[in-house]
Every structure is written in C-alpha cells, then in structure tokens.
C-alpha cells in the first residue's frame, strides 16, 4: 500500500511569508506526528494528533506554528511570518494505533528554505 | 530530559566488513527504541523496532540489541555493501514523541 506522502517536497519562501505543508498519512492510521529536522541534526518533535484531536503541541517552537487535522486524516502544518531559522526539513509520521509501543512510519519530508 | 547520543558521528569501511553502530540514552524509562536509515534528501526508513521488554531484533543482515538498564543499543550490520551507505538514526520513545540522536553517517566503499 501507499506510504506517508508529503507536499510540496520543496518550498522556498521569502522571510515574512506564510507557508502550508501537507501530510497524507497511511490510510487508516490513527496517530500523526510532525517533526522538524535542521541540517546535520536528528528530527525534533513538534506536535501529535490522535484522529482529529491535537493531543500534544509541546514541541511547536512559537505561536507562528499551527497544525490541524480536521477530519482525522490529512494534516496541514502552517507557519506564519516565516523566519530564516524556520529553514529545515519538516517530516510527518503516522502509526496505526494509539499505543506508545507502535512503530512510526515517516514520509519523505518537505524541505523549507526561507530567504 | 532524555538525551540520545550516537557514536561515531561518521564511519567509513570497505565492502564486506561487519560493523557496529552505537546509541546511548540517558533515561531508561522508554517504551521502545527504533533504528532508522536516512538517505540524502530523503525521509526516514524504519529498520528495526525493539520494545522495552525485548533484548534484540533481527532483519536480514541487521541485528539490533537493547540494554535498557545501561541505556545502550547497538546496530550490527553484517557483510556491509555500498548500498548500505546512508545516515543511521537511533530514536527512543518515552512519551508521545520519538527522541532522536544526531545519527551516524556510514560510507561503504567498493
């Protein structure tokens, strides 16, 4: 079956612009995660959804970052008034159950460059 | 606060060698540990998942071990091939999120 997909794969934004990044999880997966990966670093957690409910947003770096998953499937990560420090790869992952022992499957990521 | 460290940061080996990648974590209260592979410009591919109650997992030429009490995991790659060249990431799950190390970049020469 299809894996996690993300779009766009690459995004270049001018400082101050708003951007929206999309994630399509594996069909039927309950849990969805967003991570941010800076160059040369491991991914860092941003936020977690269980179906349509955002249960953890402790990793969002500022109130310029907003995520939603209104129907419990596709998710969008929105960054308002982008800054150069927002440049990173944004990874989405999903898992098929709610338990914490479940494997997370990652998408290819969206590489955001803020000029 | 959980911290995950991977040693070495980079490794170069000739084709055919067996090798070990190391991962250590500071808090042993984890649910599981997962090893990933990341190719340049790509996302993460899950290699092995070890639950906290398990000691090891095997998949083909890969074997991962977990010693929760000492906060260590190793990924053993047998008979390395040029196609194994990638960055290998270790991640532990102690709550909602995975907490990652910075990775080991492996280069296998033919």
Coordinates of C-alpha atoms in Angstrom, one line a residue:
Chain A
X1 CA 0.0 0.0 0.0
X2 CA 1.0 3.7 -0.2
X3 CA 3.2 5.1 2.4
X4 CA 3.1 8.6 4.0
X5 CA 3.2 11.3 1.4
X6 CA 4.0 15.0 1.9
X7 CA 3.7 18.0 -0.4
X8 CA 5.3 20.1 -1.6
X9 CA 8.7 18.3 -1.4
X10 CA 10.5 21.6 -1.6
X11 CA 9.4 25.1 -0.7
X12 CA 11.2 28.4 -0.9
X13 CA 9.7 31.3 0.9
X14 CA 10.7 34.9 1.4
X15 CA 11.0 36.0 5.1
X16 CA 7.7 37.0 6.4
X17 CA 5.6 34.9 4.1
X18 CA 3.1 32.2 5.3
X19 CA 3.6 28.6 4.2
X20 CA 1.4 25.5 4.4
X21 CA 2.8 22.0 4.4
X22 CA 0.6 19.0 3.8
X23 CA 0.8 15.4 5.1
X24 CA -1.2 12.4 3.9
X25 CA -0.7 9.6 6.4
X26 CA -1.1 5.9 5.6
X27 CA -4.8 5.2 5.2
X28 CA -6.4 4.2 8.5
X29 CA -3.6 5.4 10.7
X30 CA -4.9 6.9 13.9
X31 CA -1.8 8.8 15.0
X32 CA 0.0 11.5 13.2
X33 CA 3.2 13.3 14.2
X34 CA 5.2 16.3 12.8
X35 CA 8.9 16.7 13.3
X36 CA 11.4 19.3 12.3
X37 CA 14.9 18.4 11.2
X38 CA 17.6 21.0 11.0
X39 CA 20.7 20.4 8.9
X40 CA 23.0 17.9 10.5
X41 CA 20.6 17.2 13.3
X42 CA 18.1 14.5 14.2
X43 CA 14.4 15.2 13.9
X44 CA 12.8 17.0 16.8
X45 CA 9.1 16.6 17.8
X46 CA 6.7 19.3 17.0
X47 CA 3.1 18.0 17.5
X48 CA 0.9 14.9 17.7
X49 CA -2.6 14.1 16.6
X50 CA -4.8 11.2 17.6
X51 CA -7.5 11.2 14.9
X52 CA -8.6 14.9 14.7
X53 CA -7.5 15.8 18.3
X54 CA -4.2 17.6 18.8
X55 CA -3.1 15.9 22.0
X56 CA 0.4 17.3 22.2
X57 CA 1.8 20.5 20.8
X58 CA 4.6 21.0 23.2
X59 CA 7.3 21.0 20.5
X60 CA 5.9 23.8 18.5
X61 CA 8.7 26.5 18.7
X62 CA 6.4 29.5 18.6
X63 CA 2.9 30.7 18.1
X64 CA 3.7 31.2 14.5
X65 CA 3.4 27.4 14.1
X66 CA 0.0 25.9 13.8
X67 CA -1.1 22.4 12.8
X68 CA -4.5 20.9 12.1
X69 CA -6.1 17.6 11.1
X70 CA -9.8 18.5 10.8
X71 CA -11.1 15.1 9.6
X72 CA -8.6 12.8 11.2
X73 CA -6.7 12.0 8.0
X74 CA -4.8 14.7 6.1
X75 CA -2.8 17.2 8.2
X76 CA -1.5 20.7 7.5
X77 CA 1.4 22.4 9.2
X78 CA 1.2 26.1 8.8
X79 CA 4.0 28.6 9.6
X80 CA 3.1 32.2 9.7
X81 CA 5.6 35.1 9.0
X82 CA 8.4 32.7 8.3
X83 CA 11.9 33.4 9.6
X84 CA 15.3 32.2 8.4
X85 CA 15.6 29.9 11.5
X86 CA 12.5 28.1 10.2
X87 CA 14.6 26.6 7.4
X88 CA 14.6 22.9 7.9
X89 CA 13.1 19.6 6.7
X90 CA 9.6 19.0 8.1
X91 CA 8.8 15.3 8.5
X92 CA 5.4 13.8 9.0
X93 CA 4.9 10.3 10.5
X94 CA 1.9 8.1 11.2
X95 CA 1.2 4.9 13.2
X96 CA -1.8 2.6 13.1
X97 CA -2.7 2.5 16.8
X98 CA -2.7 4.8 19.8
X99 CA -0.3 2.9 22.0
X100 CA 3.2 4.1 22.6
X101 CA 4.8 0.9 21.5
X102 CA 3.8 1.3 17.9
X103 CA 6.1 1.9 15.0
X104 CA 6.1 5.3 13.3
X105 CA 6.3 5.4 9.5
X106 CA 7.8 8.6 8.0
X107 CA 7.1 10.5 4.8
X108 CA 9.8 11.9 2.6
X109 CA 9.6 15.4 4.2
X110 CA 9.2 18.9 2.9
X111 CA 12.5 21.0 2.7
X112 CA 11.7 24.6 3.6
X113 CA 14.1 27.3 2.7
X114 CA 13.4 30.8 4.0
X115 CA 15.4 33.5 2.2
Chain B
X1 CA 15.5 15.4 30.0
X2 CA 16.1 12.4 27.7
X3 CA 19.3 12.7 25.6
X4 CA 20.3 10.3 22.8
X5 CA 23.9 10.1 21.7
X6 CA 25.2 8.2 18.7
X7 CA 28.9 7.3 18.2
X8 CA 30.7 7.5 15.9
X9 CA 29.3 10.5 14.0
X10 CA 30.8 9.1 10.8
X11 CA 32.3 5.8 9.7
X12 CA 34.0 4.6 6.5
X13 CA 34.5 1.0 5.8
X14 CA 35.4 -1.3 2.9
X15 CA 32.8 -3.5 1.4
X16 CA 32.3 -6.8 3.2
X17 CA 33.2 -5.6 6.7
X18 CA 30.9 -6.3 9.7
X19 CA 30.3 -3.1 11.7
X20 CA 28.6 -1.8 14.8
X21 CA 26.8 1.5 15.4
X22 CA 26.3 2.7 18.9
X23 CA 23.4 4.5 20.6
X24 CA 23.1 5.6 24.2
X25 CA 20.3 7.3 26.1
X26 CA 20.2 8.9 29.5
X27 CA 16.8 7.8 30.8
X28 CA 16.0 4.1 30.8
X29 CA 12.2 4.6 31.2
X30 CA 11.5 4.1 27.5
X31 CA 8.7 2.3 25.7
X32 CA 10.7 1.3 22.7
X33 CA 13.8 2.1 20.6
X34 CA 13.7 2.4 16.8
X35 CA 16.6 2.4 14.3
X36 CA 16.1 4.3 11.0
X37 CA 18.0 4.8 7.8
X38 CA 18.0 8.2 6.0
X39 CA 19.4 8.7 2.5
X40 CA 20.4 12.2 1.4
X41 CA 17.4 14.3 0.7
X42 CA 15.0 11.6 1.7
X43 CA 12.8 10.7 4.6
X44 CA 13.4 8.1 7.3
X45 CA 13.0 4.4 6.6
X46 CA 12.3 2.2 9.7
X47 CA 14.8 -0.6 10.0
X48 CA 14.1 -2.2 13.4
X49 CA 11.8 -1.6 16.4
X50 CA 12.7 -3.0 19.8
X51 CA 10.1 -2.9 22.5
X52 CA 11.3 -2.2 26.0
X53 CA 10.7 -5.8 27.1
X54 CA 12.8 -7.2 24.2
X55 CA 16.6 -7.6 24.0
X56 CA 17.1 -7.7 20.3
X57 CA 15.6 -7.8 16.8
X58 CA 16.9 -9.1 13.6
X59 CA 16.1 -8.3 9.9
X60 CA 18.3 -9.8 7.2
X61 CA 21.8 -8.6 7.7
X62 CA 20.8 -6.2 10.5
X63 CA 20.7 -7.0 14.2
X64 CA 19.8 -4.5 16.9
X65 CA 20.2 -5.1 20.6
X66 CA 18.8 -3.2 23.6
X67 CA 20.2 -3.0 27.1
X68 CA 17.7 -0.7 28.8
X69 CA 19.3 -0.8 32.2
X70 CA 22.6 0.6 30.9
X71 CA 20.9 2.9 28.4
X72 CA 22.6 1.4 25.3
X73 CA 21.6 0.0 21.9
X74 CA 23.8 -1.3 19.1
X75 CA 23.0 -1.9 15.4
X76 CA 25.1 -4.6 13.9
X77 CA 25.4 -4.7 10.1
X78 CA 26.9 -7.9 8.6
X79 CA 28.8 -8.0 5.4
X80 CA 28.4 -4.4 4.5
X81 CA 27.6 -3.3 1.0
X82 CA 27.9 0.1 -0.9
X83 CA 24.1 0.3 -0.8
X84 CA 24.2 0.5 3.0
X85 CA 25.8 3.9 2.7
X86 CA 23.4 6.3 4.5
X87 CA 22.8 8.1 7.8
X88 CA 21.6 5.8 10.6
X89 CA 19.4 7.3 13.3
X90 CA 18.5 5.9 16.6
X91 CA 15.4 7.1 18.4
X92 CA 13.8 6.3 21.8
X93 CA 10.1 6.6 22.7
X94 CA 9.4 7.7 26.3
X95 CA 6.2 9.6 25.8
X96 CA 4.3 10.9 22.8
X97 CA 7.3 11.6 20.6
X98 CA 10.4 9.9 19.4
X99 CA 13.7 11.5 20.6
X100 CA 16.4 11.1 18.1
X101 CA 20.2 11.1 18.1
X102 CA 22.1 13.1 15.5
X103 CA 22.9 9.9 13.6
X104 CA 26.0 8.1 12.3
X105 CA 26.8 8.6 8.6
X106 CA 28.1 5.4 7.1
X107 CA 30.1 5.2 3.9
X108 CA 30.8 1.7 2.4
X109 CA 33.4 1.7 -0.4
X110 CA 33.5 -1.0 -3.1

